[in-house]
Amino acid sequence: MPQHVSIQGFRGSFHEVAARQYFGAAPTLLPCATFGAVVAHVVNGTAEAGLMAMENSLAGSILPNYLLLERQAIRVTGEVYLPIHQHLLALPNTRLADVQAVHSHPMALRQCGDFLDRYPHWKLVETDDTGHSAQLLAENQSPGVAVVAGAQAAEQFGLSILVGSIHDDPHNYTRFLVLQRAETAVVDSRADKASLYFHAPHAPGSLAQVLIRVAAHGLNLSKLQSCPRPGQPWHYGFHADVEFEDLAQFNALLTDLEPVTEELRVLGAYRRGSMETAVAGALRAEPGNRPRAQAAPREGPGSLNSTSARLP
C-alpha cells in the first residue's frame, strides 16, 4: 500500500473521492493543480502512486492525459470507476436569480451542458478543479457566483446545493487510472485488462489488421483512442484497452501484433475496475454516511519494468 498518492485537484474534489475508494484512508493524498504535476510526482518518487482521470461517460476522453501516458516513465496498475453527481453550489441563502457566473473545471461544465444552456446570461468560468472552486467561493464569499461540484465539496466548505444533480444524464461516470513508476510497478498475476499504445503503417487497412487479430484471439477491445503523432501531421497513434481471461492469452495477442505495428508498447496490465463497487463506494462516501473505502488489490508477481510488448 503506498504511503503517498498524488491526485489532480484539492480537498472536496472527485479525485479525492476516487483515491479514497481505491486506496482507503491510510495514504496521504498530495494535491496537484495539473495532471502533469501528478505524473511528475510519481516519476520523481514524491508519491508512490498517482491517480489520473482519463475519460467521462458524458464529456469523453481527456486527450492530453493519453499523451502523458505514452511519454512518461509510468505504468498503469489499476483503474477506478466513480459515479459523478454534479450539483450547483452557492453560498447559503443564495437564490437562483442571484447567480451571474458559474465556476468549475471544464469537464464538469461539459457534463452539465443541458442545464447550463438554460441560463445563457450566466458567465461560465473554467477553473483547475471542482473542489478548489468550491473552496475559493467559501473563502471569498463571492455574491452572484455559483460552482459546479460534488456534494462532498458542499459539505466540506459549508455551501448550499442550489440545484442538485444537474448533469446531463444520471449514468455519469469518470474512469481514473492508477499510476506507478515504471521501475517499481508490478503486474498483478490476476490481471484481466491492459492498456496499450501502438501505431501502424500509414496505409489502407493497417488498423484493420490490428483489430482482426484482437478479435481472433478472443479479447474484448473496450477502448480505442486516436492521438496525433507530433511532427507527423495527420498521422495518429492509438491507445487501446483490451480485456482478456489471463496473461497467456494477452501475450499471444502481443506476439501476433508485432508484425503489423511499427511500435507496440504495454502501458500497464491490471485488474478491471468494478462498476458495482464504484456505486457502492460512492453511496458510502455520500455526506452523512460513514466512508469505508475499498482497499487496493494486492499485487502478484511480475515486473512491468520493460517497455517492450511482453508480460511475464
XYZ file of C-alpha atoms in Angstrom:
312
model
C 0.000 0.000 0.000
C 1.519 3.377 -0.990
C 2.126 5.975 1.704
C 1.639 8.923 -0.653
C -0.792 9.201 -3.570
C -0.706 12.154 -5.949
C -4.048 13.428 -7.277
C -5.190 16.234 -9.550
C -7.402 18.526 -7.519
C -7.836 19.544 -3.938
C -9.976 18.833 -0.899
C -13.537 18.088 -1.960
C -12.576 17.001 -5.488
C -13.752 13.845 -7.236
C -10.120 12.714 -7.433
C -10.072 12.705 -3.635
C -13.211 10.550 -3.504
C -11.845 8.120 -6.113
C -8.491 7.847 -4.325
C -10.162 7.005 -1.023
C -12.409 4.474 -2.743
C -9.408 2.650 -4.212
C -6.666 3.064 -1.613
C -8.650 3.535 1.593
C -7.978 6.087 4.308
C -4.316 5.276 5.025
C -2.304 7.051 2.283
C -1.555 10.760 2.426
C -3.018 12.480 -0.629
C -0.798 15.014 -2.418
C -2.970 17.560 -4.279
C -1.718 18.873 -7.630
C -3.035 21.697 -9.788
C -2.313 19.843 -13.052
C -2.215 16.294 -14.367
C 1.376 16.847 -15.424
C 2.278 17.502 -11.793
C 0.576 14.240 -10.762
C 2.744 12.291 -13.190
C 5.873 14.209 -12.160
C 5.296 13.264 -8.501
C 5.122 9.602 -9.478
C 8.164 9.723 -11.759
C 10.416 11.537 -9.274
C 9.322 9.423 -6.311
C 7.482 12.118 -4.355
C 4.466 9.793 -4.447
C 4.469 6.003 -4.709
C 1.280 6.145 -6.786
C -0.879 8.620 -8.640
C -4.496 8.791 -9.737
C -5.461 10.435 -13.026
C -8.858 10.845 -14.686
C -8.884 9.613 -18.279
C -12.446 9.791 -19.536
C -16.003 10.624 -18.593
C -19.065 8.835 -19.903
C -20.692 12.153 -20.904
C -17.810 14.528 -21.677
C -15.476 11.997 -23.315
C -11.716 11.493 -23.167
C -9.137 13.839 -21.650
C -6.737 13.690 -24.603
C -3.694 15.395 -23.002
C -3.622 12.657 -20.368
C -3.136 9.998 -23.030
C -0.043 11.873 -24.184
C 1.250 11.847 -20.594
C 0.829 8.069 -20.516
C 2.838 7.478 -23.668
C 5.629 9.959 -22.959
C 6.440 9.389 -19.284
C 8.136 6.507 -17.459
C 4.977 5.345 -15.713
C 2.798 2.238 -15.747
C -0.913 1.715 -15.255
C -1.547 -0.660 -12.336
C -5.271 -0.230 -11.712
C -8.454 1.603 -12.595
C -11.337 3.170 -10.686
C -14.850 3.978 -11.887
C -16.648 6.693 -9.932
C -20.274 7.809 -10.310
C -20.247 11.584 -10.732
C -23.101 13.632 -9.286
C -22.705 17.281 -10.197
C -24.577 19.940 -8.233
C -24.866 23.710 -8.480
C -23.414 25.027 -5.221
C -23.655 28.534 -3.810
C -23.329 30.459 -0.571
C -26.192 29.902 1.901
C -29.332 31.954 1.162
C -28.332 32.476 -2.479
C -31.261 32.338 -4.908
C -31.046 31.028 -8.455
C -31.950 34.521 -9.674
C -28.847 35.887 -7.928
C -26.412 33.786 -9.972
C -24.355 35.677 -12.535
C -21.333 33.386 -13.026
C -20.625 29.665 -12.653
C -17.098 28.414 -11.947
C -15.831 24.851 -12.363
C -13.448 22.515 -14.136
C -14.152 22.414 -17.905
C -15.011 18.698 -17.819
C -17.606 19.359 -15.097
C -19.138 22.182 -17.122
C -19.329 19.909 -20.173
C -21.157 17.257 -18.155
C -23.865 19.813 -17.291
C -24.315 21.447 -20.696
C -28.082 20.905 -20.944
C -28.726 22.595 -17.603
C -26.303 25.470 -18.156
C -27.730 26.177 -21.613
C -31.000 27.199 -19.925
C -29.216 30.228 -18.470
C -27.340 31.833 -21.374
C -26.762 35.023 -19.369
C -24.519 33.171 -16.885
C -20.796 33.610 -17.394
C -19.046 30.223 -17.377
C -15.565 30.379 -15.862
C -13.212 27.407 -16.293
C -11.055 26.555 -13.270
C -8.457 23.941 -12.353
C -10.672 21.861 -10.058
C -14.243 21.423 -8.807
C -13.240 21.205 -5.147
C -10.914 24.186 -5.380
C -13.696 26.224 -6.984
C -15.917 25.450 -4.001
C -13.138 26.334 -1.572
C -12.481 29.703 -3.234
C -16.185 30.540 -3.218
C -16.384 29.815 0.512
C -13.229 31.810 1.249
C -14.051 34.826 -0.920
C -17.795 34.865 -0.141
C -18.425 35.985 -3.717
C -22.016 37.125 -4.272
C -23.548 36.086 -7.564
C -21.106 33.203 -8.050
C -22.046 29.520 -8.088
C -19.864 26.478 -8.695
C -20.410 23.041 -10.189
C -19.056 20.403 -7.811
C -19.979 17.337 -5.787
C -21.880 17.021 -2.528
C -18.613 16.349 -0.704
C -17.418 19.850 -1.629
C -20.637 21.410 -0.356
C -20.256 19.600 2.957
C -16.578 20.418 3.424
C -16.871 24.127 2.619
C -20.290 24.978 4.055
C -22.025 25.654 0.748
C -25.649 25.038 -0.157
C -26.831 22.829 -3.004
C -28.809 25.351 -5.031
C -29.824 22.812 -7.691
C -28.994 19.123 -7.333
C -27.992 16.584 -9.983
C -27.563 18.976 -12.902
C -25.502 16.573 -15.058
C -26.988 15.694 -18.437
C -27.575 12.001 -17.729
C -27.944 10.053 -14.467
C -25.433 7.475 -15.709
C -22.443 9.770 -15.342
C -19.132 8.037 -14.594
C -15.485 9.003 -14.664
C -12.726 6.461 -15.193
C -9.458 7.014 -13.334
C -6.158 5.182 -13.821
C -3.779 4.242 -11.016
C -0.171 5.065 -11.945
C 3.188 3.904 -10.595
C 6.823 4.377 -11.612
C 7.898 2.083 -14.421
C 10.900 0.804 -12.429
C 8.818 -0.334 -9.454
C 5.446 -1.244 -10.979
C 4.461 -4.909 -10.935
C 1.825 -6.858 -12.806
C -0.929 -8.432 -10.747
C -0.923 -12.125 -11.672
C -4.732 -11.892 -11.831
C -4.654 -9.056 -14.379
C -7.515 -9.233 -16.887
C -7.174 -5.867 -18.612
C -4.329 -3.953 -20.246
C -3.645 -0.563 -21.794
C -1.575 -0.454 -24.997
C -0.086 2.194 -27.244
C 0.656 1.399 -30.881
C 0.942 2.896 -34.297
C 0.688 1.059 -37.580
C 1.881 1.871 -41.112
C 0.097 4.865 -42.646
C -1.550 2.696 -45.276
C -5.017 1.374 -46.139
C -6.144 -1.482 -43.899
C -3.322 -1.221 -41.344
C -5.623 -0.539 -38.382
C -7.977 -3.269 -39.584
C -5.109 -5.784 -39.358
C -4.696 -4.930 -35.677
C -8.405 -5.212 -34.926
C -8.695 -8.532 -36.774
C -6.001 -10.015 -34.534
C -7.630 -8.714 -31.364
C -10.864 -10.419 -32.381
C -9.105 -13.619 -33.476
C -7.536 -14.034 -30.030
C -10.885 -13.538 -28.319
C -10.069 -10.298 -26.493
C -12.580 -7.523 -25.964
C -11.482 -4.120 -27.213
C -13.082 -1.834 -24.614
C -11.416 1.418 -25.708
C -9.681 2.754 -28.820
C -8.464 6.339 -28.781
C -6.514 8.022 -31.564
C -3.915 10.665 -30.681
C -1.856 12.864 -33.034
C 1.804 11.993 -33.509
C 3.868 15.159 -33.006
C 5.955 16.101 -36.028
C 3.858 13.939 -38.364
C 0.706 15.867 -39.326
C -2.402 13.696 -39.782
C -0.595 10.586 -38.585
C -2.034 9.024 -35.455
C -1.075 6.620 -32.733
C -3.680 4.609 -30.853
C -4.350 3.907 -27.205
C -6.248 0.660 -26.748
C -7.696 -1.076 -23.705
C -8.241 -4.814 -24.045
C -9.895 -7.294 -21.693
C -8.812 -10.927 -21.508
C -9.080 -14.126 -19.486
C -5.429 -14.466 -18.470
C -1.952 -13.125 -19.236
C -1.136 -16.035 -21.553
C -3.990 -15.022 -23.852
C -2.782 -11.417 -23.766
C 0.839 -12.329 -24.529
C -0.286 -14.414 -27.503
C -2.024 -11.341 -28.897
C 1.110 -9.222 -28.424
C 3.178 -11.709 -30.414
C 0.651 -11.572 -33.240
C 0.508 -7.767 -33.245
C 4.228 -7.151 -33.609
C 4.393 -7.855 -37.394
C 1.536 -5.423 -38.155
C 2.616 -2.488 -35.950
C 5.551 -0.100 -36.202
C 5.535 0.494 -32.452
C 3.794 -1.506 -29.735
C 4.039 -0.798 -26.015
C 2.285 -2.146 -22.951
C 1.377 0.791 -20.718
C 0.123 -1.483 -17.966
C -1.768 -4.668 -17.120
C -4.169 -4.661 -14.191
C -7.471 -5.903 -12.814
C -10.639 -4.388 -14.213
C -12.404 -1.807 -12.099
C -15.857 -2.763 -10.870
C -18.860 -0.587 -11.650
C -20.795 -2.241 -8.814
C -18.012 -1.425 -6.352
C -17.955 2.126 -7.678
C -21.648 2.674 -6.997
C -21.472 1.095 -3.543
C -18.364 3.066 -2.637
C -19.910 6.339 -3.762
C -23.036 5.707 -1.704
C -20.960 5.052 1.409
C -18.994 8.239 0.832
C -22.074 10.466 0.484
C -22.350 13.075 3.251
C -23.946 11.529 6.310
C -22.712 8.034 5.501
C -19.624 6.518 7.023
C -16.883 6.104 4.387
C -15.476 2.596 4.268
C -13.199 2.632 1.267
C -12.204 -0.311 -0.903
C -8.561 -1.271 -0.482
C -6.315 -1.533 -3.493
C -5.860 -5.097 -4.776
C -2.817 -6.984 -3.589
C -0.123 -7.265 -6.196
C 1.052 -10.559 -7.539
C 4.416 -11.437 -9.035
C 5.652 -9.996 -12.287
C 7.535 -6.956 -13.481
C 6.494 -4.134 -15.777
C 9.978 -2.660 -15.917
C 10.423 -3.287 -19.630
C 8.813 -1.066 -22.241
C 8.710 -3.949 -24.689
C 5.430 -5.607 -25.530
C 5.694 -8.666 -23.335
C 4.457 -9.609 -19.886
C 5.535 -12.417 -17.584
